[in-house]
mmCIF file of C-alpha atoms in Angstrom:
data_model
loop_
_atom_site.group_PDB
_atom_site.id
_atom_site.type_symbol
_atom_site.label_atom_id
_atom_site.label_comp_id
_atom_site.label_asym_id
_atom_site.label_seq_id
_atom_site.Cartn_x
_atom_site.Cartn_y
_atom_site.Cartn_z
ATOM 1 C CA UNK A 65 -20.168 142.378 275.994
ATOM 2 C CA UNK A 66 -18.294 139.086 275.869
ATOM 3 C CA UNK A 67 -20.605 137.862 273.092
ATOM 4 C CA UNK A 68 -20.074 141.041 271.083
ATOM 5 C CA UNK A 69 -16.297 140.704 271.318
ATOM 6 C CA UNK A 70 -16.576 137.080 270.211
ATOM 7 C CA UNK A 71 -18.621 138.110 267.166
ATOM 8 C CA UNK A 72 -16.109 140.812 266.293
ATOM 9 C CA UNK A 73 -13.266 138.313 266.396
ATOM 10 C CA UNK A 74 -15.214 135.836 264.290
ATOM 11 C CA UNK A 75 -16.189 138.410 261.666
ATOM 12 C CA UNK A 76 -12.584 139.535 261.327
ATOM 13 C CA UNK A 77 -11.133 136.031 261.114
ATOM 14 C CA UNK A 78 -13.906 134.014 259.452
ATOM 15 C CA UNK A 79 -15.307 136.280 256.741
ATOM 16 C CA UNK A 80 -17.390 134.239 254.300
ATOM 17 C CA UNK A 81 -16.964 131.011 256.250
ATOM 18 C CA UNK A 82 -20.277 129.331 255.341
ATOM 19 C CA UNK A 83 -22.178 129.340 252.067
ATOM 20 C CA UNK A 84 -25.639 127.759 252.153
ATOM 21 C CA UNK A 85 -27.630 127.814 248.902
ATOM 22 C CA UNK A 86 -31.035 126.213 248.344
ATOM 23 C CA UNK A 87 -32.499 125.859 244.840
ATOM 24 C CA UNK A 88 -36.123 124.706 244.519
ATOM 25 C CA UNK A 89 -37.069 123.687 240.975
ATOM 26 C CA UNK A 90 -40.835 123.213 240.521
ATOM 27 C CA UNK A 91 -41.470 122.640 236.767
ATOM 28 C CA UNK A 92 -44.996 121.256 237.205
ATOM 29 C CA UNK A 93 -47.457 120.233 239.900
ATOM 30 C CA UNK A 94 -46.368 116.601 240.119
ATOM 31 C CA UNK A 95 -42.580 116.725 240.304
ATOM 32 C CA UNK A 96 -39.666 118.828 241.465
ATOM 33 C CA UNK A 97 -36.227 118.862 243.047
ATOM 34 C CA UNK A 98 -34.724 120.688 246.009
ATOM 35 C CA UNK A 99 -30.960 121.125 245.731
ATOM 36 C CA UNK A 100 -28.840 122.277 248.651
ATOM 37 C CA UNK A 101 -25.241 123.384 248.222
ATOM 38 C CA UNK A 102 -23.252 123.821 251.413
ATOM 39 C CA UNK A 103 -19.662 124.995 251.463
ATOM 40 C CA UNK A 104 -17.606 125.624 254.571
ATOM 41 C CA UNK A 105 -14.735 128.047 254.198
ATOM 42 C CA UNK A 106 -11.236 126.978 255.117
ATOM 43 C CA UNK A 107 -11.275 129.561 257.894
ATOM 44 C CA UNK A 108 -14.188 127.799 259.592
ATOM 45 C CA UNK A 109 -12.810 124.280 259.247
ATOM 46 C CA UNK A 110 -9.538 125.360 260.800
ATOM 47 C CA UNK A 111 -11.320 127.310 263.544
ATOM 48 C CA UNK A 112 -14.089 124.779 264.303
ATOM 49 C CA UNK A 113 -13.500 121.583 262.343
ATOM 50 C CA UNK A 114 -15.519 119.420 264.745
ATOM 51 C CA UNK A 115 -18.715 121.420 264.390
ATOM 52 C CA UNK A 116 -18.427 121.621 260.608
ATOM 53 C CA UNK A 117 -17.889 117.881 260.241
ATOM 54 C CA UNK A 118 -20.804 117.035 262.531
ATOM 55 C CA UNK A 119 -23.098 119.394 260.651
ATOM 56 C CA UNK A 120 -22.217 118.043 257.194
ATOM 57 C CA UNK A 121 -22.456 114.445 258.394
ATOM 58 C CA UNK A 122 -25.955 115.020 259.725
ATOM 59 C CA UNK A 123 -26.961 116.623 256.430
ATOM 60 C CA UNK A 124 -25.791 113.485 254.629
ATOM 61 C CA UNK A 125 -27.760 111.239 256.993
ATOM 62 C CA UNK A 126 -30.970 113.204 256.593
ATOM 63 C CA UNK A 127 -30.603 113.285 252.814
ATOM 64 C CA UNK A 128 -30.465 109.487 252.806
ATOM 65 C CA UNK A 129 -33.619 109.332 254.932
ATOM 66 C CA UNK A 130 -35.415 111.528 252.371
ATOM 67 C CA UNK A 131 -34.267 109.471 249.348
ATOM 68 C CA UNK A 132 -31.864 112.203 248.327
ATOM 69 C CA UNK A 133 -28.725 112.006 246.236
ATOM 70 C CA UNK A 134 -25.472 113.150 247.822
ATOM 71 C CA UNK A 135 -22.358 114.469 246.125
ATOM 72 C CA UNK A 136 -19.426 115.162 248.419
ATOM 73 C CA UNK A 137 -17.224 117.525 246.439
ATOM 74 C CA UNK A 138 -14.649 117.863 249.201
ATOM 75 C CA UNK A 139 -14.477 117.598 252.964
ATOM 76 C CA UNK A 140 -15.751 121.194 253.151
ATOM 77 C CA UNK A 141 -18.326 121.097 250.328
ATOM 78 C CA UNK A 142 -21.517 119.094 249.845
ATOM 79 C CA UNK A 143 -24.356 119.047 247.289
ATOM 80 C CA UNK A 144 -27.635 117.272 248.033
ATOM 81 C CA UNK A 145 -30.614 116.758 245.682
ATOM 82 C CA UNK A 146 -33.979 115.896 247.283
ATOM 83 C CA UNK A 147 -36.878 114.924 244.955
ATOM 84 C CA UNK A 148 -40.526 115.685 245.729
ATOM 85 C CA UNK A 149 -43.801 114.777 244.014
ATOM 86 C CA UNK A 150 -46.030 117.716 244.961
ATOM 87 C CA UNK A 151 -46.117 120.918 246.941
ATOM 88 C CA UNK A 152 -47.104 119.267 250.201
ATOM 89 C CA UNK A 153 -44.172 116.876 249.989
ATOM 90 C CA UNK A 154 -41.841 119.777 249.192
ATOM 91 C CA UNK A 155 -42.909 121.578 252.366
ATOM 92 C CA UNK A 156 -42.564 118.438 254.488
ATOM 93 C CA UNK A 157 -39.083 117.601 253.215
ATOM 94 C CA UNK A 158 -37.921 121.217 253.384
ATOM 95 C CA UNK A 159 -39.034 121.532 257.002
ATOM 96 C CA UNK A 160 -37.164 118.345 257.904
ATOM 97 C CA UNK A 161 -34.030 119.215 256.010
ATOM 98 C CA UNK A 162 -33.316 122.945 255.937
ATOM 99 C CA UNK A 163 -31.836 122.841 259.417
ATOM 100 C CA UNK A 164 -31.014 119.178 260.101
ATOM 101 C CA UNK A 165 -31.619 117.655 263.488
ATOM 102 C CA UNK A 166 -28.716 116.007 265.254
ATOM 103 C CA UNK A 167 -28.299 113.309 267.829
ATOM 104 C CA UNK A 168 -27.986 114.126 271.507
ATOM 105 C CA UNK A 169 -24.411 112.847 271.447
ATOM 106 C CA UNK A 170 -23.472 115.252 268.651
ATOM 107 C CA UNK A 171 -25.272 118.127 270.361
ATOM 108 C CA UNK A 172 -23.253 117.578 273.530
ATOM 109 C CA UNK A 173 -20.049 117.744 271.501
ATOM 110 C CA UNK A 174 -21.160 121.033 269.961
ATOM 111 C CA UNK A 175 -22.084 122.419 273.374
ATOM 112 C CA UNK A 176 -18.418 122.228 274.307
ATOM 113 C CA UNK A 177 -17.554 124.525 271.377
ATOM 114 C CA UNK A 178 -17.926 128.308 271.668
ATOM 115 C CA UNK A 179 -18.217 128.870 267.906
ATOM 116 C CA UNK A 180 -21.394 129.875 266.104
ATOM 117 C CA UNK A 181 -23.815 127.015 265.415
ATOM 118 C CA UNK A 182 -26.324 126.874 262.562
ATOM 119 C CA UNK A 183 -28.333 124.327 264.485
ATOM 120 C CA UNK A 184 -30.313 126.965 266.386
ATOM 121 C CA UNK A 185 -31.906 128.374 263.245
ATOM 122 C CA UNK A 186 -35.620 127.963 262.626
ATOM 123 C CA UNK A 187 -37.123 127.762 259.133
ATOM 124 C CA UNK A 188 -40.560 126.625 258.016
ATOM 125 C CA UNK A 189 -42.340 126.317 254.686
ATOM 126 C CA UNK A 190 -46.013 125.689 253.930
ATOM 127 C CA UNK A 191 -47.913 125.479 250.641
ATOM 128 C CA UNK A 192 -51.632 125.884 249.950
ATOM 129 C CA UNK A 193 -52.768 124.235 246.716
ATOM 130 C CA UNK A 194 -55.922 124.742 244.649
ATOM 131 C CA UNK A 195 -56.297 122.106 241.945
ATOM 132 C CA UNK A 196 -58.234 123.315 238.900
ATOM 133 C CA UNK A 197 -57.772 120.034 236.952
ATOM 134 C CA UNK A 198 -55.453 121.351 234.227
ATOM 135 C CA UNK A 199 -53.697 123.948 236.367
ATOM 136 C CA UNK A 200 -52.789 124.356 240.002
ATOM 137 C CA UNK A 201 -52.639 127.577 241.993
ATOM 138 C CA UNK A 202 -50.074 127.531 244.788
ATOM 139 C CA UNK A 203 -49.462 129.879 247.684
ATOM 140 C CA UNK A 204 -46.065 129.261 249.259
ATOM 141 C CA UNK A 205 -45.253 130.736 252.662
ATOM 142 C CA UNK A 206 -41.688 130.688 253.942
ATOM 143 C CA UNK A 207 -40.372 131.976 257.247
ATOM 144 C CA UNK A 208 -36.803 131.801 258.537
ATOM 145 C CA UNK A 209 -35.879 133.125 261.962
ATOM 146 C CA UNK A 210 -32.215 134.063 261.672
ATOM 147 C CA UNK A 211 -32.095 136.198 264.808
ATOM 148 C CA UNK A 212 -29.579 133.779 266.421
ATOM 149 C CA UNK A 213 -27.110 135.030 263.810
ATOM 150 C CA UNK A 214 -27.028 138.558 265.193
ATOM 151 C CA UNK A 215 -26.191 140.405 268.402
ATOM 152 C CA UNK A 216 -29.161 142.556 269.448
ATOM 153 C CA UNK A 217 -28.994 145.616 271.673
ATOM 154 C CA UNK A 218 -31.504 146.360 274.435
ATOM 155 C CA UNK A 219 -33.506 148.650 272.139
ATOM 156 C CA UNK A 220 -33.916 145.865 269.575
ATOM 157 C CA UNK A 221 -31.401 147.123 267.017
ATOM 158 C CA UNK A 222 -28.819 144.735 265.601
ATOM 159 C CA UNK A 223 -25.333 145.684 266.740
ATOM 160 C CA UNK A 224 -23.535 142.983 264.787
ATOM 161 C CA UNK A 225 -24.882 140.763 262.032
ATOM 162 C CA UNK A 226 -23.126 137.572 261.090
ATOM 163 C CA UNK A 227 -24.075 138.025 257.455
ATOM 164 C CA UNK A 228 -20.373 138.263 256.699
ATOM 165 C CA UNK A 229 -19.950 134.840 258.252
ATOM 166 C CA UNK A 230 -22.899 133.019 256.689
ATOM 167 C CA UNK A 231 -24.285 133.494 253.178
ATOM 168 C CA UNK A 232 -27.822 132.063 253.079
ATOM 169 C CA UNK A 233 -29.681 132.149 249.764
ATOM 170 C CA UNK A 234 -32.779 130.466 248.361
ATOM 171 C CA UNK A 235 -33.707 130.330 244.697
ATOM 172 C CA UNK A 236 -37.102 129.282 243.333
ATOM 173 C CA UNK A 237 -37.621 128.239 239.714
ATOM 174 C CA UNK A 238 -41.246 128.773 238.640
ATOM 175 C CA UNK A 239 -41.930 128.035 234.923
ATOM 176 C CA UNK A 240 -44.741 130.603 234.655
ATOM 177 C CA UNK A 241 -43.355 133.181 237.039
ATOM 178 C CA UNK A 242 -44.673 134.166 240.454
ATOM 179 C CA UNK A 243 -45.859 137.055 242.568
ATOM 180 C CA UNK A 244 -43.570 137.518 245.577
ATOM 181 C CA UNK A 245 -44.613 139.372 248.707
ATOM 182 C CA UNK A 246 -42.100 140.201 251.454
ATOM 183 C CA UNK A 247 -41.772 142.553 254.392
ATOM 184 C CA UNK A 248 -38.543 144.457 254.983
ATOM 185 C CA UNK A 249 -36.627 141.178 254.853
ATOM 186 C CA UNK A 250 -35.472 139.393 252.833
ATOM 187 C CA UNK A 251 -34.404 141.092 249.610
ATOM 188 C CA UNK A 252 -35.030 139.319 246.330
ATOM 189 C CA UNK A 253 -34.449 139.709 242.616
ATOM 190 C CA UNK A 254 -35.917 138.134 239.509
ATOM 191 C CA UNK A 255 -33.440 136.372 237.248
ATOM 192 C CA UNK A 256 -33.908 135.151 233.660
ATOM 193 C CA UNK A 257 -36.142 132.111 233.019
ATOM 194 C CA UNK A 258 -38.490 132.994 235.890
ATOM 195 C CA UNK A 259 -35.948 132.319 238.613
ATOM 196 C CA UNK A 260 -36.265 134.200 241.898
ATOM 197 C CA UNK A 261 -33.177 134.654 244.055
ATOM 198 C CA UNK A 262 -33.771 135.468 247.710
ATOM 199 C CA UNK A 263 -30.917 136.573 249.973
ATOM 200 C CA UNK A 264 -31.830 135.819 253.578
ATOM 201 C CA UNK A 265 -30.838 138.473 256.088
ATOM 202 C CA UNK A 266 -28.861 137.268 259.096
ATOM 203 C CA UNK A 267 -30.123 138.543 262.441
ATOM 204 C CA UNK A 268 -33.660 139.071 261.104
ATOM 205 C CA UNK A 269 -36.943 137.206 260.729
ATOM 206 C CA UNK A 270 -37.285 136.620 256.980
ATOM 207 C CA UNK A 271 -40.764 136.061 255.533
ATOM 208 C CA UNK A 272 -41.710 135.402 251.909
ATOM 209 C CA UNK A 273 -45.002 134.596 250.216
ATOM 210 C CA UNK A 274 -45.021 133.403 246.607
ATOM 211 C CA UNK A 275 -48.164 132.928 244.528
ATOM 212 C CA UNK A 276 -47.634 130.905 241.369
ATOM 213 C CA UNK A 277 -49.397 128.664 238.852
ATOM 214 C CA UNK A 278 -48.217 125.287 237.602
ATOM 215 C CA UNK A 279 -49.425 122.959 234.850
ATOM 216 C CA UNK A 280 -50.993 119.752 236.141
ATOM 217 C CA UNK A 281 -49.858 117.054 233.724
ATOM 218 C CA UNK A 282 -51.963 114.425 235.499
ATOM 219 C CA UNK A 283 -55.012 116.544 234.711
ATOM 220 C CA UNK A 284 -53.895 116.953 231.109
ATOM 221 C CA UNK A 285 -53.474 113.176 230.878
ATOM 222 C CA UNK A 286 -56.942 112.550 232.301
ATOM 223 C CA UNK A 287 -58.574 114.957 229.858
ATOM 224 C CA UNK A 288 -56.630 113.420 226.956
ATOM 225 C CA UNK A 289 -57.818 109.911 227.872
ATOM 226 C CA UNK A 290 -61.441 111.054 228.108
ATOM 227 C CA UNK A 291 -61.233 112.828 224.737
ATOM 228 C CA UNK A 292 -59.598 109.765 223.163
ATOM 229 C CA UNK A 293 -62.395 107.513 224.457
ATOM 230 C CA UNK A 294 -65.079 109.902 223.191
ATOM 231 C CA UNK A 295 -63.396 110.108 219.796
ATOM 232 C CA UNK A 296 -63.232 106.317 219.527
ATOM 233 C CA UNK A 297 -66.877 105.985 220.520
ATOM 234 C CA UNK A 298 -67.909 108.593 217.981
ATOM 235 C CA UNK A 299 -65.933 106.986 215.153
ATOM 236 C CA UNK A 300 -67.528 103.620 215.925
ATOM 237 C CA UNK A 301 -71.131 104.641 216.463
ATOM 238 C CA UNK A 302 -71.181 108.069 214.761
ATOM 239 C CA UNK A 303 -72.669 109.621 217.856
ATOM 240 C CA UNK A 304 -71.512 110.680 221.269
ATOM 241 C CA UNK A 305 -72.557 108.794 224.407
ATOM 242 C CA UNK A 306 -75.380 110.254 226.499
ATOM 243 C CA UNK A 307 -76.750 111.984 223.392
ATOM 244 C CA UNK A 308 -79.891 110.415 221.876
ATOM 245 C CA UNK A 309 -81.479 111.175 218.537
#
C-alpha cells in the first residue's frame, strides 16, 4: 500500500518527467548509427536531482567506452550517437548501453533515494543474419522487461503504470521496410520513409521481432571487382578465363 501511495504522489507531481528515445538507423549491412535522446523533466530534477545526475553521467561514460559522440544540450538533456558496423555489433552495443551499468559507489547513493530508478530495467537485443552476398536477411529480436515501472496486484493486473512518468520509445529506420511481429505489447506504427516507431509499455514485458533485408555493399564491391577483372581479361585476350576453344 505504501508503494502504491508513493506511485500516486509521483504520477501527480512528476508527469512526463523522463523522455527516453532510441533511434536505430540501419541503411545497409555494413554501417549504422544508434542515437539515444534522454531528457529529464524539471519536475524530476527538482524532486531527485542526485539520481538524474548520476544516471546521465553514467550514460556519458558508457558512450565514451563505445566510441560514441556526446552532445549535452543542457543539464537535463543529453544526445548520444553510437556507431556500429554490422548487426552483431549493434546488438552488443545496444545491450551494453540501453540501461547503463553504474559503479557500486553510485548504486549505494541511489539506494538512499526512494524515487523511481531506471537502473532496474532489463532490455536485450539479438540479431540473426543470413548473408546472401549481395543482400542480407536479418531477424531482429528485442525484449524489454518494464515491469519494475508498474505496481502489480496479487492477481497480476497492473494497478498503476508509470507510463505517465517515463516515455520510452524506439524507432528503427529500415531502407527497404520490415515485417514487425509483436504480442500485446508494445504498440507500433509505420512512419514515412520506412521508419517504425515503437512505444514501449511501462509495467509490461515488451517483445518485438523485425524481419528485414539490407543491401550488402561489400558484396556489391566484390562482384564489381570480379566483373572488372573478367572484362579486362576478355578485352586483352578476347576470351574468358577457364573457357577453352
